[in-house]
């Protein structure tokens, strides 16, 4: 919530309802239809009505009562300061596997922030644990119908969850999930799986408990714990072996087949990392429902491979002049991209090198492309093939910005490597970047 009573107005769209009524930046929205406006969730919920009585506070303290008639869900044209959320709710847990606790020093401050905010779960798909919520928060979630929510479950064993999250209310997870499910809140859940801790029979219990909630649980994603080299003094954890990854994949296959038979949805998914580690094919697209957890690394490989099949049919047979490029990825990405690079190299006059970048920032046991820093790329490629274009995926960068985890920009990397750097998202952009020109349209 912003300082003072109500939410601060940051902008007003010209010609909008708000502009016509004299709303200006710096005003505050105190309440709507007699209800206080705590944040943008209240604002959106309350302004969906057709008739509004809105109390506006001017900078000099004068209060205006605006009576508004509008179409259902018609926008008032108001932009709220700070996105209308105010301070982020922080995590109260001390999870044994927390990735933030394994971050090296010296990175940008926002990377060390631990959020556990149900509002961000609803608006952005962030995962929350429910441990920092009071009864009024649950009532508000239900009253505002904040659905779906994304819940980090990890285990449904009360004692084990208290141990893993190190929070006294962590063991209440199933009663809280039942409360939300009973109110019609859809739930996307995740299990960060730690060997010898919440796997095996504990994982069986967790998935069975979650499936017992019926259609309220829309998805269960099982993802492996991420470990860096910065774990001094932390709980002893290890990564999964390829054999253990194959066991996880097989368990998920059985759950998925059962769910497909019972409710025609897969529901339970293993992250792509498990399939790549196990060395087994990822399932076809039909087994990923509507791809509910791609942000969690579930199904991205399948989407890429299916997209590549379409792109491969549009590739030229040869280039008019020789061209050499480099494509950078992480260790796991090599397994996905190797056949793609092989196909591109069949184009006459095109030479594509796949550069697998070791992770120096977090440690070489971190193998995903999304955690590679600009410094990692610089260390691996400095002095090699100056002038030759380098192609990177956008997962290496801060969302919406050309900045790596270590705050190096794409421009800085380009200057230090003495070569152009291009960002390519998806198969079509990757192929176009390698070719140096757009792909031809597919001819039906």
CSV table of C-alpha atoms in Angstrom, one decimal:
chain,number,residue,atom,x,y,z
A,1,UNK,CA,0.0,0.0,0.0
A,2,UNK,CA,1.2,3.5,-0.8
A,3,UNK,CA,2.0,6.1,1.9
A,4,UNK,CA,-1.1,7.8,3.2
A,5,UNK,CA,-4.7,6.8,2.7
A,6,UNK,CA,-5.6,5.1,-0.6
A,7,UNK,CA,-3.7,4.5,-3.8
A,8,UNK,CA,-1.8,7.2,-5.6
A,9,UNK,CA,-2.8,8.0,-9.2
A,10,UNK,CA,0.3,8.1,-11.4
A,11,UNK,CA,-1.4,8.8,-14.8
A,12,UNK,CA,-4.7,9.5,-16.4
A,13,UNK,CA,-5.5,8.6,-20.0
A,14,UNK,CA,-6.7,11.5,-22.1
A,15,UNK,CA,-10.4,11.4,-22.9
A,16,UNK,CA,-11.0,8.6,-20.3
A,17,UNK,CA,-13.8,8.6,-17.7
A,18,UNK,CA,-11.3,9.6,-15.1
A,19,UNK,CA,-10.0,12.5,-17.2
A,20,UNK,CA,-13.5,13.8,-17.8
A,21,UNK,CA,-14.2,13.7,-14.0
A,22,UNK,CA,-11.1,15.7,-13.2
A,23,UNK,CA,-8.9,13.0,-11.8
A,24,UNK,CA,-5.2,14.0,-11.9
A,25,UNK,CA,-1.8,12.5,-11.1
A,26,UNK,CA,-1.1,12.9,-7.4
A,27,UNK,CA,-4.7,12.2,-6.4
A,28,UNK,CA,-5.5,9.2,-4.2
A,29,UNK,CA,-8.3,6.7,-4.5
A,30,UNK,CA,-9.5,6.1,-0.9
A,31,UNK,CA,-12.5,3.8,-1.3
A,32,UNK,CA,-15.0,2.5,-3.9
A,33,UNK,CA,-18.6,1.7,-3.1
A,34,UNK,CA,-17.8,2.0,0.6
A,35,UNK,CA,-14.9,-0.4,0.5
A,36,UNK,CA,-11.3,0.6,1.2
A,37,UNK,CA,-8.9,0.2,-1.7
A,38,UNK,CA,-5.8,-1.6,-0.3
A,39,UNK,CA,-4.1,-2.3,-3.7
A,40,UNK,CA,-4.7,-2.8,-7.3
A,41,UNK,CA,-6.5,-6.1,-6.7
A,42,UNK,CA,-9.2,-4.2,-4.7
A,43,UNK,CA,-9.2,-1.5,-7.4
A,44,UNK,CA,-9.7,-4.0,-10.3
A,45,UNK,CA,-12.4,-6.0,-8.4
A,46,UNK,CA,-14.4,-2.9,-7.2
A,47,UNK,CA,-14.2,-1.0,-10.5
A,48,UNK,CA,-15.7,-3.9,-12.5
A,49,UNK,CA,-19.1,-2.8,-11.3
A,50,UNK,CA,-21.3,-0.6,-13.5
A,51,UNK,CA,-22.1,1.9,-10.8
A,52,UNK,CA,-19.3,3.3,-8.7
A,53,UNK,CA,-19.1,5.8,-5.8
A,54,UNK,CA,-15.4,6.6,-5.7
A,55,UNK,CA,-13.9,8.7,-3.0
A,56,UNK,CA,-10.9,10.7,-4.3
A,57,UNK,CA,-8.5,12.6,-2.1
A,58,UNK,CA,-6.8,15.7,-3.7
A,59,UNK,CA,-3.2,16.6,-2.8
A,60,UNK,CA,-4.5,19.4,-0.5
A,61,UNK,CA,-6.7,16.9,1.4
A,62,UNK,CA,-10.0,17.8,-0.2
A,63,UNK,CA,-12.2,14.8,-0.7
A,64,UNK,CA,-14.3,14.4,-3.8
A,65,UNK,CA,-17.1,11.9,-4.2
A,66,UNK,CA,-17.3,10.7,-7.9
A,67,UNK,CA,-20.5,8.9,-8.9
A,68,UNK,CA,-19.8,6.9,-12.1
A,69,UNK,CA,-22.0,4.9,-14.4
A,70,UNK,CA,-20.2,2.8,-17.0
A,71,UNK,CA,-20.2,-0.4,-18.8
A,72,UNK,CA,-19.3,-3.6,-17.0
A,73,UNK,CA,-15.5,-3.9,-16.9
A,74,UNK,CA,-15.0,-0.6,-18.7
A,75,UNK,CA,-11.7,0.9,-17.7
A,76,UNK,CA,-11.6,4.3,-15.9
A,77,UNK,CA,-8.2,5.2,-17.6
A,78,UNK,CA,-6.2,5.4,-14.4
A,79,UNK,CA,-2.6,4.2,-13.9
A,80,UNK,CA,-1.6,3.6,-10.3
A,81,UNK,CA,1.8,4.5,-8.8
A,82,UNK,CA,4.1,1.5,-8.4
A,83,UNK,CA,1.7,-0.7,-10.2
A,84,UNK,CA,-0.7,-0.3,-7.3
A,85,UNK,CA,0.8,-3.0,-5.2
A,86,UNK,CA,3.2,-1.2,-2.9
A,87,UNK,CA,5.9,-3.1,-1.0
A,88,UNK,CA,6.4,-6.7,-1.9
A,89,UNK,CA,5.5,-9.2,0.9
A,90,UNK,CA,8.7,-10.9,1.9
A,91,UNK,CA,9.3,-14.6,2.5
A,92,UNK,CA,9.4,-15.7,6.2
A,93,UNK,CA,10.8,-19.2,5.4
A,94,UNK,CA,14.4,-20.3,5.7
A,95,UNK,CA,14.2,-23.2,3.2
A,96,UNK,CA,17.0,-25.8,3.3
A,97,UNK,CA,17.2,-25.5,-0.5
A,98,UNK,CA,16.7,-21.8,-1.1
A,99,UNK,CA,18.5,-20.6,-4.2
A,100,UNK,CA,18.8,-17.1,-3.0
A,101,UNK,CA,20.9,-18.3,0.0
A,102,UNK,CA,23.3,-19.8,-2.6
A,103,UNK,CA,23.9,-16.6,-4.6
A,104,UNK,CA,27.4,-15.2,-4.8
A,105,UNK,CA,28.0,-11.7,-3.3
A,106,UNK,CA,28.2,-8.6,-5.5
A,107,UNK,CA,25.2,-9.1,-7.7
A,108,UNK,CA,22.4,-6.5,-8.1
A,109,UNK,CA,20.3,-6.2,-4.9
A,110,UNK,CA,17.0,-7.3,-6.4
A,111,UNK,CA,18.4,-10.8,-6.9
A,112,UNK,CA,18.6,-11.3,-3.1
A,113,UNK,CA,15.0,-10.3,-2.5
A,114,UNK,CA,12.9,-13.3,-1.3
A,115,UNK,CA,9.2,-12.6,-2.2
A,116,UNK,CA,6.3,-14.7,-1.0
A,117,UNK,CA,3.4,-12.5,-2.1
A,118,UNK,CA,0.0,-13.9,-3.0
A,119,UNK,CA,-0.8,-10.9,-5.1
A,120,UNK,CA,2.2,-11.6,-7.3
A,121,UNK,CA,1.2,-15.2,-7.5
A,122,UNK,CA,-2.2,-14.1,-9.0
A,123,UNK,CA,-0.9,-11.3,-11.2
A,124,UNK,CA,2.5,-12.7,-12.4
A,125,UNK,CA,2.5,-16.5,-11.6
A,126,UNK,CA,5.1,-16.3,-8.8
A,127,UNK,CA,5.1,-19.3,-6.5
A,128,UNK,CA,4.1,-18.8,-2.9
A,129,UNK,CA,4.3,-21.1,0.2
A,130,UNK,CA,1.2,-19.7,2.1
A,131,UNK,CA,3.2,-19.6,5.4
A,132,UNK,CA,3.1,-15.8,5.7
A,133,UNK,CA,-0.7,-15.5,5.2
A,134,UNK,CA,-3.1,-14.7,8.0
A,135,UNK,CA,-6.8,-15.6,8.1
A,136,UNK,CA,-7.7,-12.2,6.7
A,137,UNK,CA,-5.5,-12.9,3.7
A,138,UNK,CA,-7.2,-16.2,2.9
A,139,UNK,CA,-10.6,-14.5,3.3
A,140,UNK,CA,-9.4,-11.8,0.9
A,141,UNK,CA,-8.2,-14.3,-1.7
A,142,UNK,CA,-11.5,-16.0,-1.6
A,143,UNK,CA,-13.5,-12.8,-1.6
A,144,UNK,CA,-11.6,-11.4,-4.6
A,145,UNK,CA,-11.6,-14.8,-6.3
A,146,UNK,CA,-7.8,-14.6,-6.9
A,147,UNK,CA,-7.6,-17.7,-9.2
A,148,UNK,CA,-5.4,-19.3,-10.2
A,149,UNK,CA,-2.7,-19.3,-7.6
A,150,UNK,CA,0.8,-20.9,-7.8
A,151,UNK,CA,1.8,-22.8,-4.7
A,152,UNK,CA,5.2,-24.2,-3.7
A,153,UNK,CA,4.2,-27.4,-1.9
A,154,UNK,CA,7.4,-29.4,-1.9
A,155,UNK,CA,5.9,-32.0,0.5
A,156,UNK,CA,2.5,-32.6,2.2
A,157,UNK,CA,4.1,-34.4,5.2
A,158,UNK,CA,3.6,-31.7,7.9
A,159,UNK,CA,6.7,-32.5,9.9
A,160,UNK,CA,8.9,-32.8,6.8
A,161,UNK,CA,7.5,-29.5,5.4
A,162,UNK,CA,8.3,-27.7,8.6
A,163,UNK,CA,11.8,-29.1,8.4
A,164,UNK,CA,12.3,-28.1,4.8
A,165,UNK,CA,10.8,-24.6,5.0
A,166,UNK,CA,11.8,-24.1,8.7
A,167,UNK,CA,8.6,-22.3,9.4
A,168,UNK,CA,6.2,-23.3,12.2
A,169,UNK,CA,3.1,-23.0,10.0
A,170,UNK,CA,4.5,-24.9,7.1
A,171,UNK,CA,2.8,-28.1,8.1
A,172,UNK,CA,-0.7,-26.6,7.6
A,173,UNK,CA,-0.3,-27.0,3.8
A,174,UNK,CA,-3.1,-29.5,3.1
A,175,UNK,CA,-5.7,-27.8,5.3
A,176,UNK,CA,-4.9,-24.5,3.5
A,177,UNK,CA,-5.0,-26.1,0.1
A,178,UNK,CA,-8.4,-27.7,0.9
A,179,UNK,CA,-9.7,-24.3,2.1
A,180,UNK,CA,-8.7,-22.7,-1.2
A,181,UNK,CA,-9.9,-25.6,-3.3
A,182,UNK,CA,-13.2,-25.6,-1.6
A,183,UNK,CA,-13.7,-22.0,-2.4
A,184,UNK,CA,-13.1,-22.6,-6.1
A,185,UNK,CA,-9.5,-21.3,-6.3
A,186,UNK,CA,-7.6,-23.1,-9.0
A,187,UNK,CA,-4.1,-24.2,-7.9
A,188,UNK,CA,-0.9,-24.8,-9.9
A,189,UNK,CA,1.6,-26.5,-7.6
A,190,UNK,CA,5.3,-27.3,-7.6
A,191,UNK,CA,7.6,-29.7,-5.8
A,192,UNK,CA,11.3,-28.8,-5.6
A,193,UNK,CA,12.7,-32.2,-5.3
A,194,UNK,CA,15.7,-32.9,-3.1
A,195,UNK,CA,17.4,-36.3,-3.2
A,196,UNK,CA,17.0,-38.3,0.1
A,197,UNK,CA,14.7,-35.6,1.5
A,198,UNK,CA,11.3,-35.3,-0.2
A,199,UNK,CA,11.7,-37.9,-3.0
A,200,UNK,CA,10.7,-41.6,-3.0
A,201,UNK,CA,7.8,-42.5,-0.7
A,202,UNK,CA,7.5,-38.8,0.3
A,203,UNK,CA,7.0,-37.8,-3.3
A,204,UNK,CA,4.4,-40.5,-3.7
A,205,UNK,CA,2.5,-39.1,-0.7
A,206,UNK,CA,2.7,-35.6,-1.9
A,207,UNK,CA,1.4,-36.3,-5.4
A,208,UNK,CA,-1.4,-38.5,-4.1
A,209,UNK,CA,-2.5,-35.8,-1.6
A,210,UNK,CA,-2.5,-33.2,-4.3
A,211,UNK,CA,-4.5,-35.3,-6.7
A,212,UNK,CA,-7.0,-36.0,-3.9
A,213,UNK,CA,-8.0,-32.3,-4.2
A,214,UNK,CA,-9.5,-33.1,-7.6
A,215,UNK,CA,-9.9,-30.6,-10.4
A,216,UNK,CA,-8.9,-27.7,-8.1
A,217,UNK,CA,-5.3,-28.8,-8.7
A,218,UNK,CA,-4.6,-27.9,-12.3
A,219,UNK,CA,-1.0,-28.9,-12.4
A,220,UNK,CA,1.8,-30.5,-10.3
A,221,UNK,CA,5.3,-29.7,-11.5
A,222,UNK,CA,8.3,-31.7,-10.2
A,223,UNK,CA,11.6,-29.8,-10.6
A,224,UNK,CA,15.0,-30.8,-9.3
A,225,UNK,CA,16.7,-28.7,-6.6
A,226,UNK,CA,19.2,-26.2,-7.9
A,227,UNK,CA,22.6,-26.2,-6.2
A,228,UNK,CA,25.4,-23.7,-6.6
A,229,UNK,CA,29.0,-23.8,-5.4
A,230,UNK,CA,28.2,-21.1,-2.8
A,231,UNK,CA,26.7,-23.5,-0.1
A,232,UNK,CA,29.1,-23.0,2.7
A,233,UNK,CA,27.4,-23.7,6.1
A,234,UNK,CA,24.1,-24.7,4.4
A,235,UNK,CA,22.2,-28.0,4.7
A,236,UNK,CA,24.0,-30.8,2.9
A,237,UNK,CA,22.2,-31.5,-0.4
A,238,UNK,CA,23.2,-33.2,-3.7
A,239,UNK,CA,22.0,-33.3,-7.2
A,240,UNK,CA,20.2,-36.2,-8.9
A,241,UNK,CA,22.0,-38.9,-10.8
A,242,UNK,CA,20.9,-39.9,-14.4
A,243,UNK,CA,19.5,-43.1,-13.0
A,244,UNK,CA,17.5,-41.3,-10.3
A,245,UNK,CA,16.2,-38.9,-13.0
A,246,UNK,CA,15.0,-41.8,-15.0
A,247,UNK,CA,13.1,-43.1,-12.0
A,248,UNK,CA,11.4,-39.7,-11.5
A,249,UNK,CA,10.5,-39.6,-15.2
A,250,UNK,CA,8.9,-43.1,-14.9
A,251,UNK,CA,6.9,-42.2,-11.8
A,252,UNK,CA,5.6,-39.1,-13.6
A,253,UNK,CA,4.7,-41.2,-16.6
A,254,UNK,CA,2.5,-43.5,-14.4
A,255,UNK,CA,0.8,-40.5,-12.7
A,256,UNK,CA,0.3,-38.8,-16.0
A,257,UNK,CA,-1.3,-41.9,-17.6
A,258,UNK,CA,-3.6,-42.4,-14.6
A,259,UNK,CA,-4.7,-38.8,-14.8
A,260,UNK,CA,-5.2,-38.9,-18.5
A,261,UNK,CA,-7.5,-41.9,-18.1
A,262,UNK,CA,-9.5,-40.4,-15.2
A,263,UNK,CA,-9.8,-36.8,-16.2
A,264,UNK,CA,-8.3,-36.5,-19.7
A,265,UNK,CA,-5.6,-34.2,-18.4
A,266,UNK,CA,-2.0,-35.0,-17.6
A,267,UNK,CA,-1.8,-32.8,-14.4
A,268,UNK,CA,1.6,-34.2,-13.2
A,269,UNK,CA,4.7,-33.1,-15.0
A,270,UNK,CA,8.5,-33.5,-14.6
A,271,UNK,CA,10.5,-30.5,-15.6
A,272,UNK,CA,12.6,-30.7,-18.8
A,273,UNK,CA,15.8,-30.9,-16.8
A,274,UNK,CA,14.8,-34.4,-15.5
A,275,UNK,CA,14.3,-35.7,-19.1
A,276,UNK,CA,17.6,-34.2,-20.3
A,277,UNK,CA,19.5,-35.5,-17.3
A,278,UNK,CA,17.9,-39.0,-17.7
A,279,UNK,CA,18.7,-39.0,-21.5
A,280,UNK,CA,15.1,-39.9,-22.5
A,281,UNK,CA,12.8,-38.2,-24.9
A,282,UNK,CA,10.4,-35.5,-23.6
A,283,UNK,CA,6.7,-36.4,-24.1
A,284,UNK,CA,4.7,-35.2,-27.1
A,285,UNK,CA,2.8,-31.9,-26.8
A,286,UNK,CA,-0.4,-33.7,-26.3
A,287,UNK,CA,0.8,-34.8,-22.8
A,288,UNK,CA,1.4,-31.2,-21.6
A,289,UNK,CA,-2.3,-30.1,-21.4
A,290,UNK,CA,-2.2,-26.4,-22.2
A,291,UNK,CA,1.5,-26.0,-21.0
A,292,UNK,CA,0.6,-24.5,-17.6
A,293,UNK,CA,4.1,-24.2,-16.2
A,294,UNK,CA,6.5,-23.3,-19.0
A,295,UNK,CA,8.0,-20.6,-16.7
A,296,UNK,CA,9.0,-23.4,-14.4
A,297,UNK,CA,10.8,-25.2,-17.2
A,298,UNK,CA,8.0,-27.6,-18.0
A,299,UNK,CA,7.5,-28.3,-21.7
A,300,UNK,CA,9.8,-25.7,-23.1
A,301,UNK,CA,11.9,-28.3,-24.8
A,302,UNK,CA,8.9,-29.8,-26.5
A,303,UNK,CA,7.7,-26.5,-27.7
A,304,UNK,CA,11.1,-25.7,-29.1
A,305,UNK,CA,11.4,-29.1,-30.8
A,306,UNK,CA,8.0,-28.9,-32.4
A,307,UNK,CA,8.7,-25.4,-33.5
A,308,UNK,CA,12.0,-26.4,-35.0
A,309,UNK,CA,10.3,-29.1,-37.1
A,310,UNK,CA,8.3,-26.3,-38.8
A,311,UNK,CA,11.3,-24.1,-39.2
A,312,UNK,CA,13.5,-26.8,-40.7
A,313,UNK,CA,11.2,-27.2,-43.7
A,314,UNK,CA,11.8,-23.5,-44.6
A,315,UNK,CA,15.6,-23.6,-44.5
A,316,UNK,CA,17.4,-22.8,-47.7
A,317,UNK,CA,19.8,-25.3,-49.3
A,318,UNK,CA,22.7,-22.9,-49.5
A,319,UNK,CA,23.9,-19.4,-48.7
A,320,UNK,CA,24.9,-17.0,-51.4
A,321,UNK,CA,28.2,-16.3,-49.6
A,322,UNK,CA,30.0,-17.9,-46.7
A,323,UNK,CA,28.7,-17.1,-43.2
A,324,UNK,CA,30.0,-18.3,-39.8
A,325,UNK,CA,28.2,-17.9,-36.5
A,326,UNK,CA,28.3,-19.1,-32.9
A,327,UNK,CA,25.4,-20.2,-30.8
A,328,UNK,CA,25.9,-20.1,-27.0
A,329,UNK,CA,24.0,-22.3,-24.5
A,330,UNK,CA,24.4,-24.2,-21.2
A,331,UNK,CA,25.4,-27.8,-20.7
A,332,UNK,CA,21.8,-29.1,-20.7
A,333,UNK,CA,21.0,-27.0,-23.8
A,334,UNK,CA,23.6,-28.8,-25.8
A,335,UNK,CA,21.4,-31.9,-25.8
A,336,UNK,CA,18.6,-30.0,-27.3
A,337,UNK,CA,20.5,-27.8,-29.8
A,338,UNK,CA,23.1,-30.4,-31.1
A,339,UNK,CA,20.8,-31.8,-33.7
A,340,UNK,CA,19.5,-28.3,-34.6
A,341,UNK,CA,23.1,-27.2,-35.2
A,342,UNK,CA,23.8,-30.3,-37.2
A,343,UNK,CA,20.9,-29.5,-39.5
A,344,UNK,CA,21.9,-25.9,-40.0
A,345,UNK,CA,25.4,-27.0,-40.9
A,346,UNK,CA,23.9,-29.0,-43.8
A,347,UNK,CA,23.2,-25.6,-45.5
A,348,UNK,CA,26.0,-25.0,-48.0
A,349,UNK,CA,28.2,-22.0,-47.1
A,350,UNK,CA,26.9,-21.8,-43.5
A,351,UNK,CA,29.0,-22.9,-40.5
A,352,UNK,CA,27.4,-22.8,-37.1
A,353,UNK,CA,29.4,-23.6,-34.0
A,354,UNK,CA,27.7,-24.6,-30.7
A,355,UNK,CA,29.5,-23.0,-27.7
A,356,UNK,CA,28.6,-24.8,-24.5
A,357,UNK,CA,29.4,-22.3,-21.7
A,358,UNK,CA,30.5,-23.6,-18.3
A,359,UNK,CA,29.0,-21.7,-15.4
A,360,UNK,CA,31.8,-20.1,-13.4
A,361,UNK,CA,29.5,-17.7,-11.5
A,362,UNK,CA,27.4,-20.4,-9.8
A,363,UNK,CA,29.5,-23.4,-10.4
A,364,UNK,CA,29.7,-26.0,-13.1
A,365,UNK,CA,27.0,-28.1,-11.5
A,366,UNK,CA,24.5,-25.4,-12.6
A,367,UNK,CA,23.8,-26.5,-16.2
A,368,UNK,CA,20.8,-24.4,-17.3
A,369,UNK,CA,21.3,-21.6,-19.9
A,370,UNK,CA,19.2,-19.2,-17.8
A,371,UNK,CA,21.8,-18.8,-15.1
A,372,UNK,CA,24.8,-18.1,-17.4
A,373,UNK,CA,26.3,-14.7,-16.9
A,374,UNK,CA,27.9,-12.3,-19.3
A,375,UNK,CA,31.2,-13.0,-17.5
A,376,UNK,CA,30.8,-16.8,-18.1
A,377,UNK,CA,30.4,-16.2,-21.9
A,378,UNK,CA,33.3,-13.7,-21.9
A,379,UNK,CA,35.6,-16.2,-20.1
A,380,UNK,CA,34.7,-19.0,-22.5
A,381,UNK,CA,34.9,-17.1,-25.8
A,382,UNK,CA,37.3,-14.2,-25.3
A,383,UNK,CA,39.8,-14.1,-28.2
A,384,UNK,CA,37.9,-16.6,-30.3
A,385,UNK,CA,36.7,-15.7,-33.8
A,386,UNK,CA,36.5,-11.9,-33.4
A,387,UNK,CA,33.9,-10.5,-35.7
A,388,UNK,CA,31.9,-13.7,-35.9
A,389,UNK,CA,28.3,-13.1,-34.7
A,390,UNK,CA,27.3,-14.7,-31.4
A,391,UNK,CA,23.7,-15.7,-30.8
A,392,UNK,CA,22.3,-16.1,-27.3
A,393,UNK,CA,18.8,-17.0,-25.9
A,394,UNK,CA,16.8,-14.4,-24.0
A,395,UNK,CA,16.6,-16.6,-20.9
A,396,UNK,CA,20.2,-15.4,-20.2
A,397,UNK,CA,18.9,-11.9,-19.8
A,398,UNK,CA,16.8,-9.9,-17.3
A,399,UNK,CA,13.2,-10.0,-18.6
A,400,UNK,CA,12.6,-7.1,-20.9
A,401,UNK,CA,16.2,-5.8,-20.7
A,402,UNK,CA,19.6,-6.6,-22.4
A,403,UNK,CA,21.3,-7.3,-19.1
A,404,UNK,CA,22.9,-10.5,-17.7
A,405,UNK,CA,22.7,-11.7,-14.1
A,406,UNK,CA,26.1,-10.1,-13.4
A,407,UNK,CA,24.8,-6.7,-14.8
A,408,UNK,CA,26.9,-7.0,-17.9
A,409,UNK,CA,24.9,-5.6,-20.9
A,410,UNK,CA,24.7,-7.3,-24.3
A,411,UNK,CA,26.5,-4.2,-25.7
A,412,UNK,CA,29.4,-4.6,-23.2
A,413,UNK,CA,29.8,-8.3,-24.0
A,414,UNK,CA,29.8,-7.4,-27.7
A,415,UNK,CA,32.5,-4.8,-27.3
A,416,UNK,CA,34.7,-7.1,-25.1
A,417,UNK,CA,34.4,-10.0,-27.5
A,418,UNK,CA,34.8,-7.8,-30.5
A,419,UNK,CA,31.8,-9.5,-32.2
A,420,UNK,CA,28.1,-8.7,-32.7
A,421,UNK,CA,25.8,-10.4,-30.2
A,422,UNK,CA,22.2,-11.2,-31.2
A,423,UNK,CA,19.4,-12.4,-29.0
A,424,UNK,CA,17.2,-15.1,-30.6
A,425,UNK,CA,14.0,-16.4,-29.0
A,426,UNK,CA,12.6,-19.6,-30.4
A,427,UNK,CA,13.5,-21.7,-33.5
A,428,UNK,CA,12.5,-19.2,-36.1
A,429,UNK,CA,14.6,-16.3,-34.6
A,430,UNK,CA,17.5,-18.7,-34.1
A,431,UNK,CA,17.4,-19.8,-37.7
A,432,UNK,CA,17.1,-16.2,-39.0
A,433,UNK,CA,20.0,-15.1,-36.8
A,434,UNK,CA,22.2,-17.9,-38.1
A,435,UNK,CA,21.2,-17.1,-41.7
A,436,UNK,CA,21.5,-13.4,-41.2
A,437,UNK,CA,18.1,-12.8,-42.8
A,438,UNK,CA,14.5,-13.6,-42.2
A,439,UNK,CA,13.2,-17.1,-43.1
A,440,UNK,CA,11.0,-17.4,-46.2
A,441,UNK,CA,7.3,-17.8,-45.6
A,442,UNK,CA,6.2,-21.4,-45.6
A,443,UNK,CA,4.4,-22.4,-48.9
A,444,UNK,CA,1.3,-24.5,-48.3
